[in-house]
């Protein structure tokens, strides 16, 4: 029987370079706001890790080595309390104190093998719900098989031909998790259109969304519910973004343990961040009103003013969603595309209330329309009666052909003239205002 040995796999042909590159990537991602990781318990010291072995009763590893078939006890290893896996099958473990390092090049594994080993360790015994003997064995077996390319199995007797322990379910579970670790939601990198102030729900056909958290939003809010992502744009027409990051159950750093010619081991730690993003193109429009005098256009007469009329903006449910004031707030807030109605709530001074409803549809081709809204100025027909006292009868008699002028009191400008008829009567149409009437002939 051989000495108790084990083996694991790690990342890279030139691990010092890879380690520097990895740290550089994390730094860059942190600077641009993509991800911030708190990496705890970074051990990198000589003789800093104490090894504790725990033997699984009636469990033995059968390793088909290149020289011969090895049979050894199945043991779970803890280094400073962290689960550790062997990465050099066939190499002895005689030491109880190890040195640790986060320099993964010490493992001496290729980049792809190291990546796989890190994933197997991550989804092994320490992963949520995997705290069983079989998950530890499954993770260790997957590592050995990847590192050596040779078969490994577990038996319940100290005999290479003993009854085999079936851990296929656990191996399949870990293999599935490894295969899907870097799989992003199906809508990753997509650009979606969302009406301002409204929501849109995306369904992940890759079925991995539940493994992600929202870590940043821009001009939007977002929420995850199972396999759906709901994005709500705010009321401003500026594009946004939702960024996702894969959840992690640990903030520790992956460590390699070594001691001279003894077996090297590895403990699980945070993996390279898996990120995804959805670009949000917020679409919408606004409505501008141009208050007009129904007869003169932009010119108001008398003491009337086109400024200060209140108009309501109503959605398709006839709900008041904004109020515009002519001459002060002519433009609405950003609105979702759709159908709207404009109606006057209160008229400006000197004008009649406009009861007409103005309808408009905001579309991609008609996002910011200007609508002319009209009011009728208040007018009154005023009758004047010019009389004099008859010398013969003493009665008041209408005086004809007498000319009058009407001046606006506010600016003393002539507004109109009128002349009495044969019976002394004259009629004038005056608009809203205060007037001074002057007789100019007799």
mmCIF file of C-alpha atoms in Angstrom, residues 196-406:
data_model
loop_
_atom_site.group_PDB
_atom_site.id
_atom_site.type_symbol
_atom_site.label_atom_id
_atom_site.label_comp_id
_atom_site.label_asym_id
_atom_site.label_seq_id
_atom_site.Cartn_x
_atom_site.Cartn_y
_atom_site.Cartn_z
ATOM 1 C CA UNK A 196 -39.542 56.430 -20.057
ATOM 2 C CA UNK A 197 -41.159 55.857 -16.688
ATOM 3 C CA UNK A 198 -42.210 52.333 -17.647
ATOM 4 C CA UNK A 199 -40.882 48.810 -17.112
ATOM 5 C CA UNK A 200 -39.802 45.922 -19.288
ATOM 6 C CA UNK A 201 -39.275 42.329 -18.164
ATOM 7 C CA UNK A 202 -36.666 40.041 -19.725
ATOM 8 C CA UNK A 203 -36.660 36.251 -19.360
ATOM 9 C CA UNK A 204 -33.324 34.438 -19.337
ATOM 10 C CA UNK A 205 -33.525 31.490 -21.707
ATOM 11 C CA UNK A 206 -30.132 30.291 -20.399
ATOM 12 C CA UNK A 207 -31.694 29.792 -16.944
ATOM 13 C CA UNK A 208 -28.714 31.236 -15.057
ATOM 14 C CA UNK A 209 -30.087 34.616 -13.959
ATOM 15 C CA UNK A 210 -30.749 33.425 -10.403
ATOM 16 C CA UNK A 211 -26.971 33.062 -10.006
ATOM 17 C CA UNK A 212 -26.483 36.806 -10.546
ATOM 18 C CA UNK A 213 -26.936 39.944 -8.479
ATOM 19 C CA UNK A 214 -27.503 43.491 -9.664
ATOM 20 C CA UNK A 215 -24.457 45.559 -8.784
ATOM 21 C CA UNK A 216 -25.052 48.798 -10.696
ATOM 22 C CA UNK A 217 -27.732 50.672 -12.576
ATOM 23 C CA UNK A 218 -27.584 53.878 -14.547
ATOM 24 C CA UNK A 219 -30.707 56.000 -15.094
ATOM 25 C CA UNK A 220 -32.763 52.898 -14.339
ATOM 26 C CA UNK A 221 -33.849 50.629 -11.532
ATOM 27 C CA UNK A 222 -33.858 46.855 -11.835
ATOM 28 C CA UNK A 223 -34.917 43.768 -9.918
ATOM 29 C CA UNK A 224 -34.433 40.021 -10.327
ATOM 30 C CA UNK A 225 -37.232 37.587 -9.646
ATOM 31 C CA UNK A 226 -36.205 34.027 -10.309
ATOM 32 C CA UNK A 227 -35.384 33.856 -14.004
ATOM 33 C CA UNK A 228 -36.695 37.296 -14.982
ATOM 34 C CA UNK A 229 -35.080 40.717 -14.905
ATOM 35 C CA UNK A 230 -37.385 43.730 -14.695
ATOM 36 C CA UNK A 231 -35.922 47.060 -15.773
ATOM 37 C CA UNK A 232 -37.695 50.324 -15.012
ATOM 38 C CA UNK A 233 -36.473 53.502 -16.639
ATOM 39 C CA UNK A 234 -36.699 56.786 -14.795
ATOM 40 C CA UNK A 235 -38.567 59.749 -16.241
ATOM 41 C CA UNK A 236 -35.584 61.228 -18.075
ATOM 42 C CA UNK A 237 -34.867 60.432 -21.700
ATOM 43 C CA UNK A 238 -31.235 59.491 -21.180
ATOM 44 C CA UNK A 239 -29.948 56.026 -21.946
ATOM 45 C CA UNK A 240 -29.043 53.699 -19.113
ATOM 46 C CA UNK A 241 -27.449 50.392 -18.265
ATOM 47 C CA UNK A 242 -27.956 47.507 -15.870
ATOM 48 C CA UNK A 243 -24.905 45.478 -14.825
ATOM 49 C CA UNK A 244 -24.993 42.059 -13.214
ATOM 50 C CA UNK A 245 -22.320 40.074 -11.399
ATOM 51 C CA UNK A 246 -22.330 36.419 -10.515
ATOM 52 C CA UNK A 247 -22.927 35.661 -6.855
ATOM 53 C CA UNK A 248 -20.123 34.184 -4.784
ATOM 54 C CA UNK A 249 -20.258 32.402 -1.469
ATOM 55 C CA UNK A 250 -16.723 33.306 -0.445
ATOM 56 C CA UNK A 251 -14.490 36.348 -0.447
ATOM 57 C CA UNK A 252 -11.359 34.356 0.329
ATOM 58 C CA UNK A 253 -8.430 34.087 -2.053
ATOM 59 C CA UNK A 254 -7.461 30.817 -3.702
ATOM 60 C CA UNK A 255 -4.324 29.498 -1.992
ATOM 61 C CA UNK A 256 -1.685 26.926 -2.893
ATOM 62 C CA UNK A 257 -0.009 25.072 -0.012
ATOM 63 C CA UNK A 258 3.486 23.588 -0.329
ATOM 64 C CA UNK A 259 6.280 22.084 1.767
ATOM 65 C CA UNK A 260 9.365 20.885 -0.043
ATOM 66 C CA UNK A 261 8.811 17.525 -1.717
ATOM 67 C CA UNK A 262 5.435 17.031 -0.034
ATOM 68 C CA UNK A 263 2.176 16.974 -1.987
ATOM 69 C CA UNK A 264 0.904 20.420 -3.018
ATOM 70 C CA UNK A 265 -2.671 21.291 -2.125
ATOM 71 C CA UNK A 266 -5.219 23.944 -3.019
ATOM 72 C CA UNK A 267 -8.123 25.620 -1.219
ATOM 73 C CA UNK A 268 -11.103 27.243 -2.917
ATOM 74 C CA UNK A 269 -11.423 30.998 -3.285
ATOM 75 C CA UNK A 270 -13.185 33.663 -5.311
ATOM 76 C CA UNK A 271 -13.062 33.168 -9.059
ATOM 77 C CA UNK A 272 -12.618 35.663 -11.858
ATOM 78 C CA UNK A 273 -15.751 37.856 -11.812
ATOM 79 C CA UNK A 274 -18.462 36.785 -14.247
ATOM 80 C CA UNK A 275 -20.323 39.883 -15.386
ATOM 81 C CA UNK A 276 -23.209 40.693 -17.715
ATOM 82 C CA UNK A 277 -24.834 43.913 -18.882
ATOM 83 C CA UNK A 278 -28.010 45.145 -20.556
ATOM 84 C CA UNK A 279 -28.032 48.485 -22.338
ATOM 85 C CA UNK A 280 -31.240 50.472 -21.983
ATOM 86 C CA UNK A 281 -32.361 52.803 -24.750
ATOM 87 C CA UNK A 282 -35.067 54.909 -23.177
ATOM 88 C CA UNK A 283 -37.632 56.094 -25.682
ATOM 89 C CA UNK A 284 -40.253 58.747 -25.156
ATOM 90 C CA UNK A 285 -41.240 62.257 -26.107
ATOM 91 C CA UNK A 286 -42.609 65.565 -24.888
ATOM 92 C CA UNK A 287 -45.425 67.914 -25.859
ATOM 93 C CA UNK A 288 -44.989 71.654 -26.307
ATOM 94 C CA UNK A 289 -47.986 74.020 -26.496
ATOM 95 C CA UNK A 290 -48.097 77.302 -28.380
ATOM 96 C CA UNK A 291 -50.944 79.420 -27.057
ATOM 97 C CA UNK A 292 -52.673 81.346 -29.874
ATOM 98 C CA UNK A 293 -55.384 83.984 -30.058
ATOM 99 C CA UNK A 294 -58.016 82.399 -32.288
ATOM 100 C CA UNK A 295 -58.176 85.564 -34.461
ATOM 101 C CA UNK A 296 -54.830 87.302 -34.264
ATOM 102 C CA UNK A 297 -52.469 84.416 -33.608
ATOM 103 C CA UNK A 298 -49.709 85.463 -31.258
ATOM 104 C CA UNK A 299 -51.062 88.996 -30.676
ATOM 105 C CA UNK A 300 -53.378 89.683 -27.761
ATOM 106 C CA UNK A 301 -55.646 92.730 -27.635
ATOM 107 C CA UNK A 302 -56.874 94.993 -24.882
ATOM 108 C CA UNK A 303 -55.776 94.037 -21.421
ATOM 109 C CA UNK A 304 -55.933 90.320 -22.249
ATOM 110 C CA UNK A 305 -52.785 88.164 -22.142
ATOM 111 C CA UNK A 306 -51.867 84.861 -23.748
ATOM 112 C CA UNK A 307 -49.597 84.068 -20.780
ATOM 113 C CA UNK A 308 -50.806 82.063 -17.798
ATOM 114 C CA UNK A 309 -53.387 79.665 -19.216
ATOM 115 C CA UNK A 310 -53.267 76.211 -17.571
ATOM 116 C CA UNK A 311 -53.507 73.123 -19.760
ATOM 117 C CA UNK A 312 -53.756 69.553 -18.511
ATOM 118 C CA UNK A 313 -51.930 66.675 -20.193
ATOM 119 C CA UNK A 314 -53.985 63.463 -19.942
ATOM 120 C CA UNK A 315 -52.940 59.905 -20.782
ATOM 121 C CA UNK A 316 -55.063 57.290 -22.550
ATOM 122 C CA UNK A 317 -56.754 56.486 -19.223
ATOM 123 C CA UNK A 318 -57.835 60.121 -18.927
ATOM 124 C CA UNK A 319 -55.480 60.596 -15.964
ATOM 125 C CA UNK A 320 -53.911 64.010 -15.474
ATOM 126 C CA UNK A 321 -50.140 63.452 -15.690
ATOM 127 C CA UNK A 322 -48.766 66.951 -16.224
ATOM 128 C CA UNK A 323 -49.856 70.582 -16.252
ATOM 129 C CA UNK A 324 -48.567 73.173 -18.698
ATOM 130 C CA UNK A 325 -48.734 76.943 -18.295
ATOM 131 C CA UNK A 326 -48.668 79.043 -21.443
ATOM 132 C CA UNK A 327 -45.690 81.362 -21.646
ATOM 133 C CA UNK A 328 -44.138 79.846 -18.507
ATOM 134 C CA UNK A 329 -44.012 76.073 -18.828
ATOM 135 C CA UNK A 330 -44.840 75.364 -22.432
ATOM 136 C CA UNK A 331 -43.086 71.947 -22.591
ATOM 137 C CA UNK A 332 -44.170 68.788 -20.789
ATOM 138 C CA UNK A 333 -41.960 66.402 -18.899
ATOM 139 C CA UNK A 334 -40.594 63.369 -20.759
ATOM 140 C CA UNK A 335 -43.484 61.039 -21.543
ATOM 141 C CA UNK A 336 -43.750 57.438 -22.750
ATOM 142 C CA UNK A 337 -44.703 57.011 -26.371
ATOM 143 C CA UNK A 338 -48.467 56.756 -26.725
ATOM 144 C CA UNK A 339 -51.685 58.757 -27.048
ATOM 145 C CA UNK A 340 -52.362 61.957 -25.103
ATOM 146 C CA UNK A 341 -55.011 64.631 -24.833
ATOM 147 C CA UNK A 342 -54.472 68.322 -24.045
ATOM 148 C CA UNK A 343 -57.310 70.308 -22.484
ATOM 149 C CA UNK A 344 -57.449 73.777 -20.952
ATOM 150 C CA UNK A 345 -58.086 73.859 -17.217
ATOM 151 C CA UNK A 346 -58.144 77.615 -16.677
ATOM 152 C CA UNK A 347 -57.903 80.426 -19.212
ATOM 153 C CA UNK A 348 -55.460 83.293 -19.147
ATOM 154 C CA UNK A 349 -56.715 86.755 -18.223
ATOM 155 C CA UNK A 350 -59.115 88.168 -20.773
ATOM 156 C CA UNK A 351 -59.829 84.929 -22.609
ATOM 157 C CA UNK A 352 -62.705 82.472 -22.662
ATOM 158 C CA UNK A 353 -62.049 78.915 -21.475
ATOM 159 C CA UNK A 354 -61.245 76.690 -24.438
ATOM 160 C CA UNK A 355 -63.406 73.564 -24.230
ATOM 161 C CA UNK A 356 -61.792 71.849 -27.221
ATOM 162 C CA UNK A 357 -59.764 68.654 -26.681
ATOM 163 C CA UNK A 358 -56.456 68.408 -28.559
ATOM 164 C CA UNK A 359 -55.254 64.866 -29.277
ATOM 165 C CA UNK A 360 -51.706 63.832 -30.143
ATOM 166 C CA UNK A 361 -49.797 60.566 -30.462
ATOM 167 C CA UNK A 362 -46.121 60.399 -29.510
ATOM 168 C CA UNK A 363 -44.232 57.996 -31.769
ATOM 169 C CA UNK A 364 -40.604 57.429 -32.740
ATOM 170 C CA UNK A 365 -41.287 59.594 -35.778
ATOM 171 C CA UNK A 366 -43.191 62.214 -33.771
ATOM 172 C CA UNK A 367 -41.439 62.430 -30.424
ATOM 173 C CA UNK A 368 -41.534 66.156 -29.671
ATOM 174 C CA UNK A 369 -44.525 67.802 -31.353
ATOM 175 C CA UNK A 370 -45.608 71.415 -30.822
ATOM 176 C CA UNK A 371 -49.346 71.892 -30.607
ATOM 177 C CA UNK A 372 -51.159 75.140 -31.296
ATOM 178 C CA UNK A 373 -53.926 75.705 -28.770
ATOM 179 C CA UNK A 374 -56.441 78.482 -29.295
ATOM 180 C CA UNK A 375 -58.508 80.775 -27.091
ATOM 181 C CA UNK A 376 -61.216 83.310 -27.864
ATOM 182 C CA UNK A 377 -60.687 86.710 -26.328
ATOM 183 C CA UNK A 378 -63.558 88.058 -24.232
ATOM 184 C CA UNK A 379 -65.594 90.577 -26.270
ATOM 185 C CA UNK A 380 -68.639 92.674 -25.490
ATOM 186 C CA UNK A 381 -70.949 94.716 -27.737
ATOM 187 C CA UNK A 382 -71.375 98.066 -26.000
ATOM 188 C CA UNK A 383 -74.241 100.429 -26.947
ATOM 189 C CA UNK A 384 -73.843 104.174 -26.484
ATOM 190 C CA UNK A 385 -76.768 106.650 -26.537
ATOM 191 C CA UNK A 386 -75.951 110.309 -27.099
ATOM 192 C CA UNK A 387 -78.797 112.698 -26.190
ATOM 193 C CA UNK A 388 -79.496 116.353 -25.697
ATOM 194 C CA UNK A 389 -82.454 118.217 -24.086
ATOM 195 C CA UNK A 390 -84.954 119.645 -26.603
ATOM 196 C CA UNK A 391 -85.491 123.381 -26.191
ATOM 197 C CA UNK A 392 -89.079 122.957 -27.324
ATOM 198 C CA UNK A 393 -90.207 120.025 -25.276
ATOM 199 C CA UNK A 394 -87.515 119.555 -22.651
ATOM 200 C CA UNK A 395 -87.302 115.891 -23.512
ATOM 201 C CA UNK A 396 -84.022 114.076 -24.201
ATOM 202 C CA UNK A 397 -83.450 113.610 -27.899
ATOM 203 C CA UNK A 398 -80.947 111.324 -29.610
ATOM 204 C CA UNK A 399 -78.103 113.220 -31.234
ATOM 205 C CA UNK A 400 -76.857 111.911 -34.542
ATOM 206 C CA UNK A 401 -73.419 111.992 -36.205
ATOM 207 C CA UNK A 402 -71.494 112.376 -32.963
ATOM 208 C CA UNK A 403 -68.084 110.710 -33.102
ATOM 209 C CA UNK A 404 -66.424 109.039 -30.145
ATOM 210 C CA UNK A 405 -62.991 107.426 -29.566
ATOM 211 C CA UNK A 406 -62.266 104.560 -27.184
#
